[in-house]
Amino acid sequence: MVKPVLREVLTVAVTTGVVLMTQDRPFEWSLWTAIAASLLLPLRLRWPWLASLLCVPAVAGGLGWAPALVAQYRLGSKEKSIPVQLFWALLMTVASIAPVLMTESIPLGPLLLATAFAFGLAAAPTALGALITTRKELTQSLYETRRARAAELEAQETSARAAERARIAREIHDAVGHHATLIAVESAALAATAPDAAVRETALRLRALAKESLSEMRAALGLLNSDTSYPSLQELVERARVAGVSVTLSETGDTPLSPAVSRALFRVVQESLTNVTKHAPGATVTVTVDRATPVRVAVVNGPGDLPSLADGGGAGLHGLSERVRLAGGTLTTSYRADGGFSVSAVLPPGKPKVDGQDSTFGGGARDTATA
């Protein structure tokens, strides 16, 4: 706000000073019309035509060219019509030449030269204002074009990445899905032909796991809708017990959970139990789930009493942390003083499905404790 005011004060002061320093005053009213035109120059900011009109008498008096140049520049920068710009330049020219014609007799040659000089003096600032404004508009237009082009390129890159991800997803589905299907089929055949009941039970369980793995892979790749069902935590724990893991499950609370949060909660427990079987075989595990606000899940295991089955570090916990983060929660892992390991997550309940059903695994208050 201060800079525009100082600029206007400086403009008025300079033009007024130029007028006052001029010694040749053709008419008695020349000085006062020129001073008035200089003092009223701030009007050009809102009404450029009015400022130019007020400069016409000053130009006719012979002392108004200083404020007229400023007014014409503003008029050229704001007025888009070329005929209107020419009109004001011609008006200034006529205003400067007419008094001379009425008071003096000038030969045609000098008259034409004076007219051309006056027209150039009036048209030059007008054209300069128009050119600068046009340059600013072109610069802005180029900027908008570059920004639109950048947005278009970004959209193309995003589309290309999405297409590549879809292609990779199809390849993974075709390759892994084929083998998972063969495992399920051969397990079913083994269950139908094996004479031993334990072998049949193991084959059927292997077939169910293969089918579930195929379903989860399709859901993860976006080949199925978000309503893909998951087993309940109780079923997940029972499977771990069948595999030889000693698990205690405790569930409390009945807050409805969104599918995304339910899946994240399921994956925390699933990945934690998988890690126990790999890194701490024989360890006892406690799974605690509190479906409150926020949702809390903790999987704590003691030290294993069997050799580790892991052949190196994996990326399971990193992927699990990212899944929890995408669901709006936080994951915390830590080693325990007794040699065990702890995985805990805090999740927002999210917005449950409209029909109130959790598609991931059964909700509701349950309290189970089995060694």
Tab-separated table of C-alpha atoms in Angstrom:
chain	number	residue	atom	x	y	z
A	1	MET	CA	0.000	0.000	0.000
A	2	VAL	CA	2.894	2.376	0.805
A	3	LYS	CA	4.742	1.815	-2.488
A	4	PRO	CA	1.801	2.744	-4.776
A	5	VAL	CA	1.201	5.919	-2.769
A	6	LEU	CA	4.880	6.915	-2.947
A	7	ARG	CA	4.885	6.184	-6.673
A	8	GLU	CA	1.903	8.476	-7.271
A	9	VAL	CA	3.382	11.234	-5.104
A	10	LEU	CA	6.637	10.992	-7.080
A	11	THR	CA	4.771	11.043	-10.420
A	12	VAL	CA	2.763	14.129	-9.486
A	13	ALA	CA	5.842	15.882	-8.061
A	14	VAL	CA	8.028	15.232	-11.127
A	15	THR	CA	5.399	16.294	-13.690
A	16	THR	CA	4.497	19.389	-11.669
A	17	GLY	CA	8.181	20.260	-11.323
A	18	VAL	CA	8.690	19.989	-15.088
A	19	VAL	CA	5.728	22.312	-15.647
A	20	LEU	CA	7.006	24.877	-13.157
A	21	MET	CA	10.499	24.858	-14.647
A	22	THR	CA	9.193	25.713	-18.108
A	23	GLN	CA	9.787	29.410	-18.755
A	24	ASP	CA	7.869	29.806	-22.010
A	25	ARG	CA	4.165	30.242	-21.191
A	26	PRO	CA	2.211	30.974	-24.410
A	27	PHE	CA	-1.104	31.785	-22.662
A	28	GLU	CA	-2.161	33.084	-19.261
A	29	TRP	CA	-4.006	29.865	-18.536
A	30	SER	CA	-1.187	27.552	-19.708
A	31	LEU	CA	0.465	27.198	-16.296
A	32	TRP	CA	-2.694	26.482	-14.309
A	33	THR	CA	-4.119	23.930	-16.742
A	34	ALA	CA	-0.780	22.098	-16.790
A	35	ILE	CA	-0.537	22.093	-12.982
A	36	ALA	CA	-4.137	20.892	-12.703
A	37	ALA	CA	-3.433	18.068	-15.190
A	38	SER	CA	-0.370	17.039	-13.181
A	39	LEU	CA	-2.165	17.102	-9.829
A	40	LEU	CA	-5.063	15.049	-11.208
A	41	LEU	CA	-2.879	12.340	-12.738
A	42	PRO	CA	-3.858	9.759	-10.047
A	43	LEU	CA	-7.281	9.655	-11.726
A	44	ARG	CA	-5.674	7.669	-14.558
A	45	LEU	CA	-5.471	4.613	-12.296
A	46	ARG	CA	-9.253	4.258	-12.456
A	47	TRP	CA	-10.284	6.368	-15.434
A	48	PRO	CA	-7.407	6.622	-17.950
A	49	TRP	CA	-9.600	8.425	-20.486
A	50	LEU	CA	-10.450	11.130	-17.926
A	51	ALA	CA	-6.798	11.812	-17.148
A	52	SER	CA	-6.041	12.133	-20.868
A	53	LEU	CA	-9.036	14.424	-21.342
A	54	LEU	CA	-7.816	16.712	-18.545
A	55	CYS	CA	-4.424	16.903	-20.288
A	56	VAL	CA	-5.955	18.200	-23.550
A	57	PRO	CA	-6.270	21.865	-22.350
A	58	ALA	CA	-2.783	21.673	-20.835
A	59	VAL	CA	-1.319	20.421	-24.127
A	60	ALA	CA	-3.194	23.187	-25.971
A	61	GLY	CA	-1.577	25.671	-23.607
A	62	GLY	CA	1.865	24.361	-24.509
A	63	LEU	CA	2.897	23.152	-21.011
A	64	GLY	CA	0.958	19.895	-20.657
A	65	TRP	CA	3.165	17.348	-22.401
A	66	ALA	CA	4.741	16.041	-19.195
A	67	PRO	CA	1.431	14.902	-17.589
A	68	ALA	CA	0.078	13.965	-21.052
A	69	LEU	CA	2.881	11.432	-21.603
A	70	VAL	CA	2.065	9.732	-18.286
A	71	ALA	CA	-1.676	9.730	-18.995
A	72	GLN	CA	-1.229	8.365	-22.529
A	73	TYR	CA	0.991	5.524	-21.270
A	74	ARG	CA	-1.707	4.473	-18.842
A	75	LEU	CA	-4.357	4.756	-21.527
A	76	GLY	CA	-2.346	2.548	-23.895
A	77	SER	CA	-1.778	-0.104	-21.219
A	78	LYS	CA	-5.491	-0.351	-20.342
A	79	GLU	CA	-7.272	0.372	-23.607
A	80	LYS	CA	-7.419	-2.656	-25.916
A	81	SER	CA	-9.028	-0.950	-28.906
A	82	ILE	CA	-6.485	0.387	-31.426
A	83	PRO	CA	-8.986	2.881	-32.945
A	84	VAL	CA	-9.579	4.360	-29.487
A	85	GLN	CA	-5.830	4.640	-28.907
A	86	LEU	CA	-5.428	6.413	-32.254
A	87	PHE	CA	-8.290	8.755	-31.397
A	88	TRP	CA	-6.596	9.957	-28.220
A	89	ALA	CA	-3.220	10.329	-29.959
A	90	LEU	CA	-4.856	12.383	-32.713
A	91	LEU	CA	-6.755	14.450	-30.133
A	92	MET	CA	-3.496	15.333	-28.378
A	93	THR	CA	-1.942	16.193	-31.731
A	94	VAL	CA	-4.807	18.490	-32.705
A	95	ALA	CA	-4.761	20.116	-29.242
A	96	SER	CA	-1.074	20.957	-29.595
A	97	ILE	CA	-1.249	22.219	-33.231
A	98	ALA	CA	-4.571	24.117	-33.223
A	99	PRO	CA	-3.432	27.019	-30.971
A	100	VAL	CA	-0.339	27.509	-33.128
A	101	LEU	CA	-2.443	27.680	-36.306
A	102	MET	CA	-4.773	30.212	-34.691
A	103	THR	CA	-1.970	32.504	-33.518
A	104	GLU	CA	0.751	32.117	-36.145
A	105	SER	CA	1.156	31.644	-39.876
A	106	ILE	CA	3.345	28.569	-40.510
A	107	PRO	CA	4.416	27.256	-43.937
A	108	LEU	CA	3.143	23.841	-44.976
A	109	GLY	CA	6.474	22.055	-44.600
A	110	PRO	CA	7.194	23.096	-41.004
A	111	LEU	CA	3.501	22.558	-40.189
A	112	LEU	CA	3.623	18.959	-41.400
A	113	LEU	CA	6.862	18.409	-39.521
A	114	ALA	CA	5.414	19.856	-36.298
A	115	THR	CA	2.246	17.761	-36.705
A	116	ALA	CA	4.243	14.588	-37.212
A	117	PHE	CA	6.387	15.388	-34.181
A	118	ALA	CA	3.309	16.065	-32.024
A	119	PHE	CA	1.610	12.841	-33.196
A	120	GLY	CA	4.736	10.848	-32.449
A	121	LEU	CA	4.984	12.444	-29.017
A	122	ALA	CA	1.380	11.496	-28.240
A	123	ALA	CA	1.414	8.035	-29.877
A	124	ALA	CA	4.767	6.803	-28.506
A	125	PRO	CA	3.742	6.432	-24.822
A	126	THR	CA	0.382	4.992	-25.906
A	127	ALA	CA	2.074	2.344	-28.031
A	128	LEU	CA	4.634	1.636	-25.298
A	129	GLY	CA	1.890	1.024	-22.727
A	130	ALA	CA	0.046	-1.288	-25.142
A	131	LEU	CA	3.226	-3.236	-25.947
A	132	ILE	CA	4.190	-3.754	-22.302
A	133	THR	CA	0.675	-4.922	-21.441
A	134	THR	CA	0.683	-7.298	-24.404
A	135	ARG	CA	4.057	-8.678	-23.312
A	136	LYS	CA	2.745	-9.330	-19.795
A	137	GLU	CA	-0.301	-11.109	-21.191
A	138	LEU	CA	1.851	-13.219	-23.508
A	139	THR	CA	4.165	-14.113	-20.632
A	140	GLN	CA	1.198	-15.169	-18.511
A	141	SER	CA	-0.232	-17.134	-21.414
A	142	LEU	CA	3.086	-18.934	-21.921
A	143	TYR	CA	3.236	-19.710	-18.210
A	144	GLU	CA	-0.271	-21.174	-18.287
A	145	THR	CA	0.617	-23.170	-21.387
A	146	ARG	CA	3.734	-24.585	-19.740
A	147	ARG	CA	1.787	-25.451	-16.616
A	148	ALA	CA	-0.935	-27.167	-18.663
A	149	ARG	CA	1.747	-29.056	-20.583
A	150	ALA	CA	3.426	-30.132	-17.352
A	151	ALA	CA	0.075	-31.311	-15.985
A	152	GLU	CA	-0.572	-33.211	-19.206
A	153	LEU	CA	2.835	-34.897	-19.054
A	154	GLU	CA	2.276	-35.800	-15.409
A	155	ALA	CA	-1.111	-37.292	-16.290
A	156	GLN	CA	0.479	-39.286	-19.107
A	157	GLU	CA	3.184	-40.573	-16.771
A	158	THR	CA	0.586	-41.511	-14.167
A	159	SER	CA	-1.446	-43.322	-16.803
A	160	ALA	CA	1.651	-45.135	-18.043
A	161	ARG	CA	2.570	-46.199	-14.511
A	162	ALA	CA	-0.969	-47.432	-13.898
A	163	ALA	CA	-0.926	-49.403	-17.154
A	164	GLU	CA	2.445	-50.940	-16.242
A	165	ARG	CA	1.206	-51.864	-12.776
A	166	ALA	CA	-1.885	-53.465	-14.296
A	167	ARG	CA	0.320	-55.448	-16.694
A	168	ILE	CA	2.557	-56.602	-13.836
A	169	ALA	CA	-0.525	-57.509	-11.790
A	170	ARG	CA	-1.861	-59.652	-14.636
A	171	GLU	CA	1.500	-61.370	-15.049
A	172	ILE	CA	1.718	-62.112	-11.323
A	173	HIS	CA	-1.822	-63.421	-11.325
A	174	ASP	CA	-1.217	-65.638	-14.340
A	175	ALA	CA	2.056	-67.062	-12.993
A	176	VAL	CA	1.286	-67.444	-9.266
A	177	GLY	CA	-2.399	-68.175	-9.825
A	178	HIS	CA	-1.538	-71.106	-12.090
A	179	HIS	CA	0.658	-72.746	-9.475
A	180	ALA	CA	-1.762	-72.035	-6.627
A	181	THR	CA	-4.564	-73.613	-8.649
A	182	LEU	CA	-2.438	-76.707	-9.325
A	183	ILE	CA	-1.674	-76.974	-5.604
A	184	ALA	CA	-5.379	-76.775	-4.776
A	185	VAL	CA	-6.323	-79.369	-7.427
A	186	GLU	CA	-3.601	-81.804	-6.453
A	187	SER	CA	-4.422	-81.378	-2.764
A	188	ALA	CA	-8.055	-82.183	-3.520
A	189	ALA	CA	-6.970	-85.255	-5.451
A	190	LEU	CA	-4.714	-86.349	-2.584
A	191	ALA	CA	-7.554	-85.852	-0.093
A	192	ALA	CA	-9.819	-88.020	-2.229
A	193	THR	CA	-7.351	-90.882	-2.646
A	194	ALA	CA	-5.257	-90.941	0.544
A	195	PRO	CA	-6.155	-93.830	2.895
A	196	ASP	CA	-4.839	-92.040	6.001
A	197	ALA	CA	-7.346	-89.658	7.655
A	198	ALA	CA	-4.590	-87.345	8.878
A	199	VAL	CA	-3.177	-87.071	5.357
A	200	ARG	CA	-6.658	-86.306	3.998
A	201	GLU	CA	-7.184	-83.626	6.628
A	202	THR	CA	-3.794	-82.066	5.852
A	203	ALA	CA	-4.488	-82.157	2.113
A	204	LEU	CA	-7.874	-80.490	2.547
A	205	ARG	CA	-6.312	-77.813	4.746
A	206	LEU	CA	-3.594	-77.277	2.120
A	207	ARG	CA	-6.277	-76.969	-0.564
A	208	ALA	CA	-8.159	-74.366	1.505
A	209	LEU	CA	-4.967	-72.375	2.081
A	210	ALA	CA	-4.152	-72.425	-1.640
A	211	LYS	CA	-7.632	-71.186	-2.541
A	212	GLU	CA	-7.452	-68.487	0.111
A	213	SER	CA	-3.993	-67.398	-1.087
A	214	LEU	CA	-5.294	-67.114	-4.638
A	215	SER	CA	-8.282	-65.079	-3.463
A	216	GLU	CA	-6.106	-62.735	-1.389
A	217	MET	CA	-3.651	-62.281	-4.264
A	218	ARG	CA	-6.490	-61.313	-6.593
A	219	ALA	CA	-7.824	-58.861	-4.025
A	220	ALA	CA	-4.379	-57.331	-3.528
A	221	LEU	CA	-3.935	-56.931	-7.281
A	222	GLY	CA	-7.324	-55.329	-7.679
A	223	LEU	CA	-8.766	-58.249	-9.641
A	224	LEU	CA	-11.606	-58.668	-7.143
A	225	ASN	CA	-13.812	-56.133	-5.392
A	226	SER	CA	-13.231	-54.888	-1.865
A	227	ASP	CA	-15.796	-57.344	-0.465
A	228	THR	CA	-13.318	-60.255	-0.552
A	229	SER	CA	-13.886	-62.056	2.732
A	230	TYR	CA	-11.157	-62.947	5.156
A	231	PRO	CA	-11.260	-65.575	7.879
A	232	SER	CA	-11.901	-64.383	11.392
A	233	LEU	CA	-9.076	-63.868	13.839
A	234	GLN	CA	-10.267	-66.959	15.694
A	235	GLU	CA	-9.883	-69.046	12.529
A	236	LEU	CA	-6.456	-67.526	11.905
A	237	VAL	CA	-5.348	-68.439	15.417
A	238	GLU	CA	-6.746	-71.967	15.073
A	239	ARG	CA	-4.700	-72.483	11.943
A	240	ALA	CA	-1.582	-71.304	13.764
A	241	ARG	CA	-2.317	-73.774	16.575
A	242	VAL	CA	-2.693	-76.597	14.087
A	243	ALA	CA	0.730	-75.593	12.714
A	244	GLY	CA	2.172	-75.976	16.218
A	245	VAL	CA	2.101	-72.412	17.527
A	246	SER	CA	0.891	-71.873	21.089
A	247	VAL	CA	-1.395	-68.836	20.808
A	248	THR	CA	-3.637	-67.014	23.262
A	249	LEU	CA	-6.257	-64.726	21.731
A	250	SER	CA	-8.168	-62.021	23.596
A	251	GLU	CA	-10.679	-59.784	21.842
A	252	THR	CA	-12.723	-57.003	23.405
A	253	GLY	CA	-14.908	-54.173	22.149
A	254	ASP	CA	-17.548	-54.018	19.458
A	255	THR	CA	-16.791	-50.823	17.499
A	256	PRO	CA	-17.668	-51.339	13.796
A	257	LEU	CA	-14.551	-51.159	11.645
A	258	SER	CA	-14.102	-50.125	8.061
A	259	PRO	CA	-12.927	-52.810	5.610
A	260	ALA	CA	-9.524	-51.133	5.243
A	261	VAL	CA	-8.933	-51.083	9.001
A	262	SER	CA	-10.232	-54.655	9.339
A	263	ARG	CA	-7.826	-55.863	6.683
A	264	ALA	CA	-4.936	-53.995	8.305
A	265	LEU	CA	-5.806	-55.516	11.699
A	266	PHE	CA	-5.977	-58.982	10.170
A	267	ARG	CA	-2.626	-58.522	8.439
A	268	VAL	CA	-0.931	-57.388	11.650
A	269	VAL	CA	-1.918	-60.609	13.387
A	270	GLN	CA	-1.230	-62.786	10.339
A	271	GLU	CA	2.242	-61.354	9.669
A	272	SER	CA	3.160	-61.493	13.362
A	273	LEU	CA	2.187	-65.166	13.631
A	274	THR	CA	4.101	-65.928	10.436
A	275	ASN	CA	7.197	-64.233	11.849
A	276	VAL	CA	6.915	-66.248	15.064
A	277	THR	CA	6.856	-69.534	13.133
A	278	LYS	CA	9.919	-68.443	11.131
A	279	HIS	CA	12.067	-66.643	13.709
A	280	ALA	CA	10.923	-68.059	17.076
A	281	PRO	CA	9.554	-71.577	16.625
A	282	GLY	CA	8.132	-73.014	19.825
A	283	ALA	CA	7.492	-69.589	21.386
A	284	THR	CA	4.234	-68.801	23.148
A	285	VAL	CA	2.235	-65.947	21.610
A	286	THR	CA	-0.356	-63.617	23.059
A	287	VAL	CA	-2.686	-61.747	20.689
A	288	THR	CA	-4.708	-58.919	22.228
A	289	VAL	CA	-7.294	-56.964	20.201
A	290	ASP	CA	-9.327	-54.074	21.565
A	291	ARG	CA	-11.963	-52.799	19.123
A	292	ALA	CA	-12.383	-49.452	20.833
A	293	THR	CA	-11.581	-45.961	19.586
A	294	PRO	CA	-8.807	-46.133	18.576
A	295	VAL	CA	-8.451	-49.828	17.727
A	296	ARG	CA	-5.459	-51.453	19.370
A	297	VAL	CA	-3.832	-54.770	18.518
A	298	ALA	CA	-0.744	-56.325	20.100
A	299	VAL	CA	1.044	-59.573	19.282
A	300	VAL	CA	3.689	-60.520	21.857
A	301	ASN	CA	5.810	-63.656	21.747
A	302	GLY	CA	8.399	-65.071	24.076
A	303	PRO	CA	11.755	-66.527	23.056
A	304	GLY	CA	11.687	-69.576	20.810
A	305	ASP	CA	12.963	-72.931	22.015
A	306	LEU	CA	13.703	-74.326	18.524
A	307	PRO	CA	16.208	-73.292	15.818
A	308	SER	CA	15.067	-70.433	13.626
A	309	LEU	CA	13.679	-71.384	10.219
A	310	ALA	CA	14.440	-67.989	8.659
A	311	ASP	CA	17.172	-67.770	6.034
A	312	GLY	CA	17.607	-63.996	6.349
A	313	GLY	CA	15.769	-60.759	7.004
A	314	GLY	CA	12.637	-60.017	5.001
A	315	ALA	CA	10.504	-57.018	4.221
A	316	GLY	CA	7.357	-58.229	5.960
A	317	LEU	CA	7.377	-55.693	8.770
A	318	HIS	CA	8.179	-52.835	6.395
A	319	GLY	CA	5.249	-53.751	4.202
A	320	LEU	CA	3.058	-54.194	7.268
A	321	SER	CA	4.033	-50.746	8.537
A	322	GLU	CA	3.068	-49.212	5.189
A	323	ARG	CA	-0.294	-51.011	5.189
A	324	VAL	CA	-1.047	-49.742	8.697
A	325	ARG	CA	-0.002	-46.214	7.709
A	326	LEU	CA	-2.308	-46.256	4.689
A	327	ALA	CA	-5.154	-47.257	6.999
A	328	GLY	CA	-4.417	-44.174	9.122
A	329	GLY	CA	-2.633	-45.946	11.976
A	330	THR	CA	0.843	-46.492	13.403
A	331	LEU	CA	2.864	-49.686	13.899
A	332	THR	CA	5.413	-50.225	16.659
A	333	THR	CA	7.837	-53.132	16.927
A	334	SER	CA	10.378	-53.843	19.652
A	335	TYR	CA	12.514	-56.587	21.148
A	336	ARG	CA	11.660	-57.669	24.697
A	337	ALA	CA	14.017	-58.137	27.603
A	338	ASP	CA	13.205	-61.874	27.777
A	339	GLY	CA	14.320	-62.380	24.162
A	340	GLY	CA	10.868	-62.163	22.688
A	341	PHE	CA	9.360	-59.706	20.258
A	342	SER	CA	6.398	-57.324	20.320
A	343	VAL	CA	4.283	-55.955	17.454
A	344	SER	CA	1.564	-53.424	18.245
A	345	ALA	CA	-0.609	-51.196	16.119
A	346	VAL	CA	-3.042	-48.372	16.766
A	347	LEU	CA	-5.726	-47.885	14.118
A	348	PRO	CA	-8.692	-45.554	13.707
A	349	PRO	CA	-12.008	-47.431	13.499
A	350	GLY	CA	-12.707	-45.741	10.146
A	351	LYS	CA	-16.106	-45.579	8.494
A	352	PRO	CA	-17.872	-48.964	8.522
A	353	LYS	CA	-19.811	-50.267	5.554
A	354	VAL	CA	-23.340	-48.967	5.068
A	355	ASP	CA	-24.964	-52.317	5.842
A	356	GLY	CA	-22.962	-52.551	9.044
A	357	GLN	CA	-21.139	-55.733	7.996
A	358	ASP	CA	-17.409	-56.059	8.180
A	359	SER	CA	-16.323	-57.978	5.112
A	360	THR	CA	-12.922	-58.814	6.468
A	361	PHE	CA	-13.616	-60.934	9.475
A	362	GLY	CA	-16.328	-61.254	12.045
A	363	GLY	CA	-16.649	-58.413	14.553
A	364	GLY	CA	-18.331	-58.305	17.912
A	365	ALA	CA	-17.186	-58.577	21.494
A	366	ARG	CA	-15.429	-61.856	22.075
A	367	ASP	CA	-13.174	-62.962	24.891
A	368	THR	CA	-11.192	-66.104	24.250
A	369	ALA	CA	-8.165	-67.348	26.146
A	370	THR	CA	-6.707	-70.718	25.170
A	371	ALA	CA	-3.164	-71.834	25.774
